[in-house]
Amino acid sequence: SKADIDELIEQISKSFTIKKEEKLNDFLGCTIIRPKGSKECWLLQGHLINKMEREYEYVMKGKRPLTPGTPRLVISKKDVKEEDLLSEEEQKQYRSGVGLLMYLLKHSRPELSNPIRNLTKVLGSATREHMNEMERIIYWVLMSKDVGLHIKPIIKYDEMGQLIYKLHGISDAAWNVDKADCLSVTGYIIYFMGAPIAWKSKAQKHVTLSSTESEYVSLSEMVKEILFLAQVLKFLNLKVEYPIIVMVDNVGAIYMSRSNANSVSTRHVNMRYHFVRELVNEGKISVVFVKTEDNEADMMTKNIVKEIFEKHSFKLVSEIPDKEIEEVL
């Protein structure tokens, strides 16, 4: 309640010098914008994109890319030849561009996750091909500066009239994608009250022997993050609804999360990932199936084609509607 917030601010002000703003218009470099009379809002990083435009305006030439990353492109160190390496000055420019993109990804543009993860594999050994891919992503960003993280909370109340605080997640994996190390990719998105608050695109630490195993590893990584977020909400005295729904598009991974039986193809799976099964048995987590075409975490694991990308990315980011006059929160 407002009274609780005011009391918290008063307690903090006794130990720290703080400034109370009536309206929040900037947070960690993000501008927060909301159409008048609406409960939804957008997080944008216009200042950062303007900086990128000043430094990389030259990339805006030729045909506009239809997706941030080249579809099906997998960058691998194995393909890098020493004679193709960029000069030291160009390597520095490459690292600088990737760094700017990573800061954008961290706060407001989750749809860039896999393309940027691809770029980070060759931070010290980039070639002209890699530079071209980075410039493609920057071009995409510069042409979509009015796109931001869309936060539209789903408000529900229980029979007692109390607000229901709900977490849910969706995960995916791309098996054995990199020729250099044969590692799979973990991808997931976590939502709070229906709004995306955490996302990940990351190579797995160990080689997995099947797509089911890689999906199970991805699921477990997401569940660890969900447990942490649930603890944070508990600390804030917010009651989380259980079981927490987590979705995956692999039937084998769902079976592993529910059954103690081990088959020849899965009995080697590291026991550290089976804590998901324990949480399912305790009723804290419920693992459910989602079709691949409805799994937005798919774009966290691979560069996908335009039609699929647009369908998935719209659940996370979108342009600010121009029919209404926007106001800064």
CSV table of C-alpha atoms in Angstrom, one decimal, residues 11-311:
chain,number,residue,atom,x,y,z
A,11,GLN,CA,13.1,4.5,7.3
A,12,ILE,CA,15.6,4.5,4.4
A,13,SER,CA,16.0,8.3,4.6
A,14,LYS,CA,17.1,8.0,8.2
A,15,SER,CA,20.3,6.2,7.1
A,16,PHE,CA,20.8,7.5,3.5
A,17,THR,CA,20.3,10.8,1.7
A,18,ILE,CA,17.5,10.1,-0.8
A,19,LYS,CA,15.4,12.2,-3.2
A,20,LYS,CA,11.7,11.4,-3.5
A,21,GLU,CA,10.3,11.8,-7.0
A,22,GLU,CA,6.6,12.0,-7.7
A,23,LYS,CA,7.0,10.3,-11.1
A,24,LEU,CA,9.7,7.8,-12.1
A,25,ASN,CA,11.0,8.7,-15.5
A,26,ASP,CA,14.4,7.1,-15.6
A,27,PHE,CA,15.7,3.8,-14.1
A,28,LEU,CA,19.2,2.4,-14.8
A,29,GLY,CA,19.3,4.4,-18.0
A,30,CYS,CA,15.9,3.2,-19.1
A,31,THR,CA,13.1,5.7,-19.9
A,32,ILE,CA,9.7,4.5,-18.6
A,33,ILE,CA,6.8,5.5,-20.8
A,34,ARG,CA,3.1,4.8,-20.3
A,35,PRO,CA,0.1,5.9,-22.4
A,36,LYS,CA,-2.4,8.0,-20.4
A,37,GLY,CA,-4.9,6.0,-18.5
A,38,SER,CA,-3.1,2.7,-19.2
A,39,LYS,CA,-1.6,0.2,-16.7
A,40,GLU,CA,0.9,-1.0,-19.3
A,41,CYS,CA,4.2,0.6,-19.9
A,42,TRP,CA,7.4,0.4,-22.0
A,43,LEU,CA,11.1,0.5,-21.0
A,44,LEU,CA,13.3,2.1,-23.6
A,45,GLN,CA,16.9,3.0,-23.8
A,46,GLY,CA,16.8,5.9,-26.2
A,47,HIS,CA,19.9,7.6,-24.8
A,48,LEU,CA,22.0,4.5,-25.5
A,49,ILE,CA,20.6,4.1,-29.0
A,50,ASN,CA,21.3,7.7,-29.8
A,51,LYS,CA,24.9,7.1,-28.7
A,52,MET,CA,25.1,4.0,-31.0
A,53,GLU,CA,23.6,6.1,-33.8
A,54,ARG,CA,26.4,8.7,-33.5
A,55,GLU,CA,29.1,6.0,-33.5
A,56,TYR,CA,27.6,3.6,-36.0
A,57,GLU,CA,25.5,5.7,-38.4
A,58,TYR,CA,27.5,4.3,-41.3
A,59,VAL,CA,25.9,0.8,-40.9
A,60,MET,CA,22.5,2.2,-42.0
A,61,LYS,CA,22.9,1.4,-45.7
A,62,GLY,CA,21.5,-1.2,-48.0
A,63,LYS,CA,18.5,-3.3,-47.3
A,64,ARG,CA,17.0,-3.2,-43.8
A,65,PRO,CA,17.4,-6.5,-41.9
A,66,LEU,CA,14.2,-8.4,-41.3
A,67,THR,CA,15.5,-9.9,-38.0
A,68,PRO,CA,18.3,-8.8,-35.7
A,69,GLY,CA,20.5,-11.9,-36.3
A,70,THR,CA,21.1,-13.7,-39.6
A,71,PRO,CA,18.7,-16.7,-39.6
A,72,ARG,CA,20.4,-20.0,-38.7
A,73,LEU,CA,23.8,-18.4,-38.3
A,74,VAL,CA,26.0,-20.0,-35.7
A,75,ILE,CA,29.3,-18.3,-35.0
A,76,SER,CA,32.1,-20.7,-34.0
A,77,LYS,CA,35.7,-20.2,-33.1
A,78,LYS,CA,36.5,-23.3,-35.1
A,79,ASP,CA,35.8,-21.4,-38.3
A,80,VAL,CA,38.1,-18.5,-37.5
A,81,LYS,CA,41.3,-18.4,-39.6
A,82,GLU,CA,44.2,-16.3,-38.4
A,83,GLU,CA,44.7,-14.5,-41.7
A,84,ASP,CA,41.0,-13.3,-41.6
A,85,LEU,CA,41.3,-11.6,-38.2
A,86,LEU,CA,40.5,-7.9,-37.9
A,87,SER,CA,43.2,-5.4,-37.1
A,88,GLU,CA,43.7,-4.5,-33.4
A,89,GLU,CA,41.8,-1.2,-33.9
A,90,GLU,CA,38.9,-3.0,-35.5
A,91,GLN,CA,38.9,-5.6,-32.8
A,92,LYS,CA,38.5,-2.8,-30.3
A,93,GLN,CA,35.6,-1.3,-32.3
A,94,TYR,CA,34.0,-4.8,-32.4
A,95,ARG,CA,34.2,-5.2,-28.6
A,96,SER,CA,32.9,-1.7,-28.0
A,97,GLY,CA,29.9,-2.4,-30.2
A,98,VAL,CA,29.1,-5.7,-28.6
A,99,GLY,CA,29.4,-4.1,-25.1
A,100,LEU,CA,26.8,-1.4,-26.1
A,101,LEU,CA,24.5,-4.1,-27.4
A,102,MET,CA,24.9,-6.2,-24.2
A,103,TYR,CA,23.8,-3.2,-22.0
A,104,LEU,CA,20.8,-2.8,-24.3
A,105,LEU,CA,20.0,-6.5,-24.0
A,106,LYS,CA,20.3,-6.6,-20.2
A,107,HIS,CA,17.5,-4.0,-19.6
A,108,SER,CA,15.1,-3.6,-22.4
A,109,ARG,CA,15.7,-5.8,-25.5
A,110,PRO,CA,15.5,-9.5,-24.7
A,111,GLU,CA,14.9,-10.4,-28.4
A,112,LEU,CA,18.6,-9.6,-29.1
A,113,SER,CA,19.7,-12.4,-26.7
A,114,ASN,CA,20.9,-15.1,-29.1
A,115,PRO,CA,22.4,-12.8,-31.8
A,116,ILE,CA,24.5,-11.1,-29.1
A,117,ARG,CA,25.5,-14.3,-27.5
A,118,ASN,CA,26.7,-15.4,-30.9
A,119,LEU,CA,28.9,-12.3,-31.1
A,120,THR,CA,30.5,-12.8,-27.7
A,121,LYS,CA,32.1,-16.0,-28.8
A,122,VAL,CA,34.8,-14.2,-30.7
A,123,LEU,CA,35.5,-11.0,-28.7
A,124,GLY,CA,39.2,-11.4,-29.2
A,125,SER,CA,39.2,-13.1,-32.6
A,126,ALA,CA,36.6,-11.4,-34.8
A,127,THR,CA,36.7,-11.4,-38.6
A,128,ARG,CA,35.0,-9.2,-41.1
A,129,GLU,CA,32.1,-11.6,-41.2
A,130,HIS,CA,31.6,-11.2,-37.5
A,131,MET,CA,31.8,-7.4,-37.8
A,132,ASN,CA,29.2,-7.5,-40.5
A,133,GLU,CA,26.9,-9.5,-38.2
A,134,MET,CA,27.4,-7.0,-35.4
A,135,GLU,CA,26.6,-4.1,-37.8
A,136,ARG,CA,23.5,-5.9,-38.9
A,137,ILE,CA,22.3,-6.1,-35.3
A,138,ILE,CA,23.1,-2.4,-34.7
A,139,TYR,CA,21.3,-1.5,-37.9
A,140,TRP,CA,18.2,-3.4,-36.5
A,141,VAL,CA,18.5,-1.5,-33.2
A,142,LEU,CA,18.8,1.9,-34.9
A,143,MET,CA,15.8,1.2,-37.1
A,144,SER,CA,13.7,0.1,-34.0
A,145,LYS,CA,14.5,2.8,-31.5
A,146,ASP,CA,10.8,3.2,-30.6
A,147,VAL,CA,10.7,-0.5,-29.6
A,148,GLY,CA,11.0,-1.3,-25.9
A,149,LEU,CA,10.3,-4.0,-23.3
A,150,HIS,CA,6.5,-4.2,-23.0
A,151,ILE,CA,5.3,-4.6,-19.4
A,152,LYS,CA,1.6,-5.3,-19.2
A,153,PRO,CA,0.8,-6.9,-15.8
A,154,ILE,CA,-2.0,-9.4,-15.4
A,155,ILE,CA,-3.9,-8.5,-12.3
A,156,LYS,CA,-5.8,-11.2,-10.5
A,157,TYR,CA,-7.4,-11.5,-7.0
A,158,ASP,CA,-8.2,-14.5,-4.9
A,159,GLU,CA,-11.6,-15.2,-3.3
A,160,MET,CA,-10.5,-13.0,-0.3
A,161,GLY,CA,-9.8,-10.1,-2.5
A,162,GLN,CA,-6.0,-10.3,-2.1
A,163,LEU,CA,-3.7,-9.8,-5.1
A,164,ILE,CA,-2.2,-13.0,-6.5
A,165,TYR,CA,1.5,-12.7,-7.2
A,166,LYS,CA,2.3,-15.2,-10.0
A,167,LEU,CA,5.6,-16.3,-11.5
A,168,HIS,CA,5.9,-18.5,-14.6
A,169,GLY,CA,8.6,-19.4,-17.0
A,170,ILE,CA,9.2,-20.9,-20.4
A,171,SER,CA,12.4,-22.7,-21.5
A,172,ASP,CA,14.0,-24.1,-24.6
A,173,ALA,CA,17.4,-25.6,-25.7
A,174,ALA,CA,19.2,-25.9,-29.0
A,175,TRP,CA,21.2,-29.2,-28.9
A,176,ASN,CA,24.8,-29.4,-30.1
A,177,VAL,CA,24.9,-26.2,-32.0
A,178,ASP,CA,28.5,-25.2,-32.0
A,179,LYS,CA,31.0,-27.3,-33.9
A,180,ALA,CA,33.9,-26.1,-31.8
A,181,ASP,CA,32.8,-27.5,-28.4
A,182,CYS,CA,29.5,-29.4,-29.2
A,183,LEU,CA,27.8,-27.5,-26.4
A,184,SER,CA,24.0,-26.9,-26.4
A,185,VAL,CA,22.4,-23.6,-25.7
A,186,THR,CA,20.0,-22.8,-22.8
A,187,GLY,CA,17.3,-20.2,-23.3
A,188,TYR,CA,14.5,-19.1,-21.0
A,189,ILE,CA,12.2,-16.3,-20.1
A,190,ILE,CA,10.6,-15.7,-16.7
A,191,TYR,CA,7.5,-13.7,-16.2
A,192,PHE,CA,6.0,-12.0,-13.1
A,193,MET,CA,2.3,-11.1,-13.2
A,194,GLY,CA,2.5,-11.8,-16.9
A,195,ALA,CA,5.4,-9.3,-17.5
A,196,PRO,CA,8.9,-10.5,-18.6
A,197,ILE,CA,11.4,-9.8,-15.9
A,198,ALA,CA,14.3,-12.2,-16.6
A,199,TRP,CA,15.8,-13.9,-19.7
A,200,LYS,CA,18.8,-15.9,-20.6
A,201,SER,CA,20.7,-17.2,-23.7
A,202,LYS,CA,23.8,-19.1,-22.7
A,203,ALA,CA,25.9,-22.0,-23.7
A,204,GLN,CA,25.6,-25.0,-21.4
A,205,LYS,CA,28.6,-25.9,-19.3
A,206,HIS,CA,28.7,-29.6,-20.3
A,207,VAL,CA,28.2,-31.6,-23.4
A,208,THR,CA,24.7,-33.2,-23.4
A,209,LEU,CA,24.1,-36.5,-25.3
A,210,SER,CA,20.5,-35.8,-26.5
A,211,SER,CA,18.0,-33.1,-27.1
A,212,THR,CA,16.0,-34.3,-24.1
A,213,GLU,CA,19.0,-33.9,-21.8
A,214,SER,CA,19.8,-30.4,-23.1
A,215,GLU,CA,16.1,-29.4,-22.6
A,216,TYR,CA,16.2,-30.8,-19.0
A,217,VAL,CA,19.4,-28.9,-18.2
A,218,SER,CA,17.8,-25.7,-19.6
A,219,LEU,CA,14.7,-26.3,-17.5
A,220,SER,CA,16.7,-26.8,-14.4
A,221,GLU,CA,18.7,-23.6,-15.0
A,222,MET,CA,15.4,-21.6,-15.3
A,223,VAL,CA,13.9,-23.2,-12.2
A,224,LYS,CA,17.0,-22.1,-10.2
A,225,GLU,CA,16.4,-18.5,-11.2
A,226,ILE,CA,12.7,-18.8,-10.4
A,227,LEU,CA,13.4,-20.1,-6.9
A,228,PHE,CA,15.7,-17.1,-6.3
A,229,LEU,CA,13.0,-14.7,-7.5
A,230,ALA,CA,10.4,-16.4,-5.3
A,231,GLN,CA,12.7,-15.9,-2.3
A,232,VAL,CA,13.1,-12.2,-3.2
A,233,LEU,CA,9.3,-11.8,-3.4
A,234,LYS,CA,9.0,-13.7,0.0
A,235,PHE,CA,11.5,-11.2,1.5
A,236,LEU,CA,9.3,-8.4,0.3
A,237,ASN,CA,6.3,-10.1,2.0
A,238,LEU,CA,4.6,-10.9,-1.3
A,239,LYS,CA,2.9,-14.3,-1.3
A,240,VAL,CA,3.7,-16.2,-4.5
A,241,GLU,CA,1.1,-18.6,-6.0
A,242,TYR,CA,2.2,-22.3,-6.1
A,243,PRO,CA,2.7,-24.4,-8.0
A,244,ILE,CA,4.7,-22.2,-10.3
A,245,ILE,CA,4.0,-23.1,-13.9
A,246,VAL,CA,7.1,-23.8,-16.1
A,247,MET,CA,6.7,-24.7,-19.7
A,248,VAL,CA,8.9,-26.7,-22.1
A,249,ASP,CA,8.4,-28.1,-25.6
A,250,ASN,CA,10.1,-31.5,-25.0
A,251,VAL,CA,8.0,-34.4,-23.8
A,252,GLY,CA,11.1,-36.3,-22.6
A,253,ALA,CA,12.2,-33.5,-20.3
A,254,ILE,CA,8.7,-33.4,-18.8
A,255,TYR,CA,8.8,-37.1,-18.2
A,256,MET,CA,12.2,-36.8,-16.5
A,257,SER,CA,10.8,-34.1,-14.2
A,258,ARG,CA,8.0,-36.3,-13.1
A,259,SER,CA,9.4,-39.9,-12.9
A,260,ASN,CA,12.1,-41.4,-10.9
A,261,ALA,CA,12.6,-44.1,-13.5
A,262,ASN,CA,15.9,-44.0,-15.4
A,263,SER,CA,16.2,-45.3,-19.0
A,264,VAL,CA,19.4,-46.3,-20.8
A,265,SER,CA,19.3,-43.0,-22.6
A,266,THR,CA,18.9,-40.8,-19.5
A,267,ARG,CA,20.5,-42.6,-16.5
A,268,HIS,CA,23.8,-40.8,-17.1
A,269,VAL,CA,22.2,-37.3,-16.5
A,270,ASN,CA,23.9,-35.5,-13.7
A,271,MET,CA,22.0,-35.7,-10.4
A,272,ARG,CA,22.4,-32.0,-9.8
A,273,TYR,CA,19.6,-31.4,-12.3
A,274,HIS,CA,17.1,-33.7,-10.7
A,275,PHE,CA,16.1,-31.1,-8.0
A,276,VAL,CA,13.4,-30.1,-10.4
A,277,ARG,CA,11.8,-33.5,-9.9
A,278,GLU,CA,11.9,-32.9,-6.1
A,279,LEU,CA,10.2,-29.6,-6.5
A,280,VAL,CA,7.5,-31.1,-8.7
A,281,ASN,CA,6.8,-33.8,-6.1
A,282,GLU,CA,6.6,-31.1,-3.4
A,283,GLY,CA,4.0,-29.2,-5.5
A,284,LYS,CA,6.2,-26.1,-5.8
A,285,ILE,CA,6.7,-26.5,-9.6
A,286,SER,CA,4.4,-27.8,-12.3
A,287,VAL,CA,6.0,-28.7,-15.6
A,288,VAL,CA,3.7,-28.4,-18.6
A,289,PHE,CA,4.0,-28.9,-22.3
A,290,VAL,CA,4.0,-26.0,-24.8
A,291,LYS,CA,4.1,-26.4,-28.6
A,292,THR,CA,7.4,-25.3,-30.2
A,293,GLU,CA,5.5,-22.8,-32.4
A,294,ASP,CA,4.2,-21.2,-29.2
A,295,ASN,CA,7.5,-21.2,-27.3
A,296,GLU,CA,9.0,-17.7,-27.3
A,297,ALA,CA,12.1,-19.0,-25.6
A,298,ASP,CA,12.9,-20.6,-29.0
A,299,MET,CA,14.4,-17.3,-30.1
A,300,MET,CA,16.7,-17.4,-27.1
A,301,THR,CA,18.6,-20.4,-28.5
A,302,LYS,CA,18.9,-19.7,-32.2
A,303,ASN,CA,18.5,-17.1,-34.9
A,304,ILE,CA,15.1,-17.7,-36.3
A,305,VAL,CA,13.3,-16.6,-39.5
A,306,LYS,CA,11.2,-13.4,-39.8
A,307,GLU,CA,7.7,-15.0,-39.4
A,308,ILE,CA,8.6,-17.0,-36.2
A,309,PHE,CA,10.7,-14.1,-34.8
A,310,GLU,CA,7.8,-11.6,-35.1
A,311,LYS,CA,5.4,-14.0,-33.4
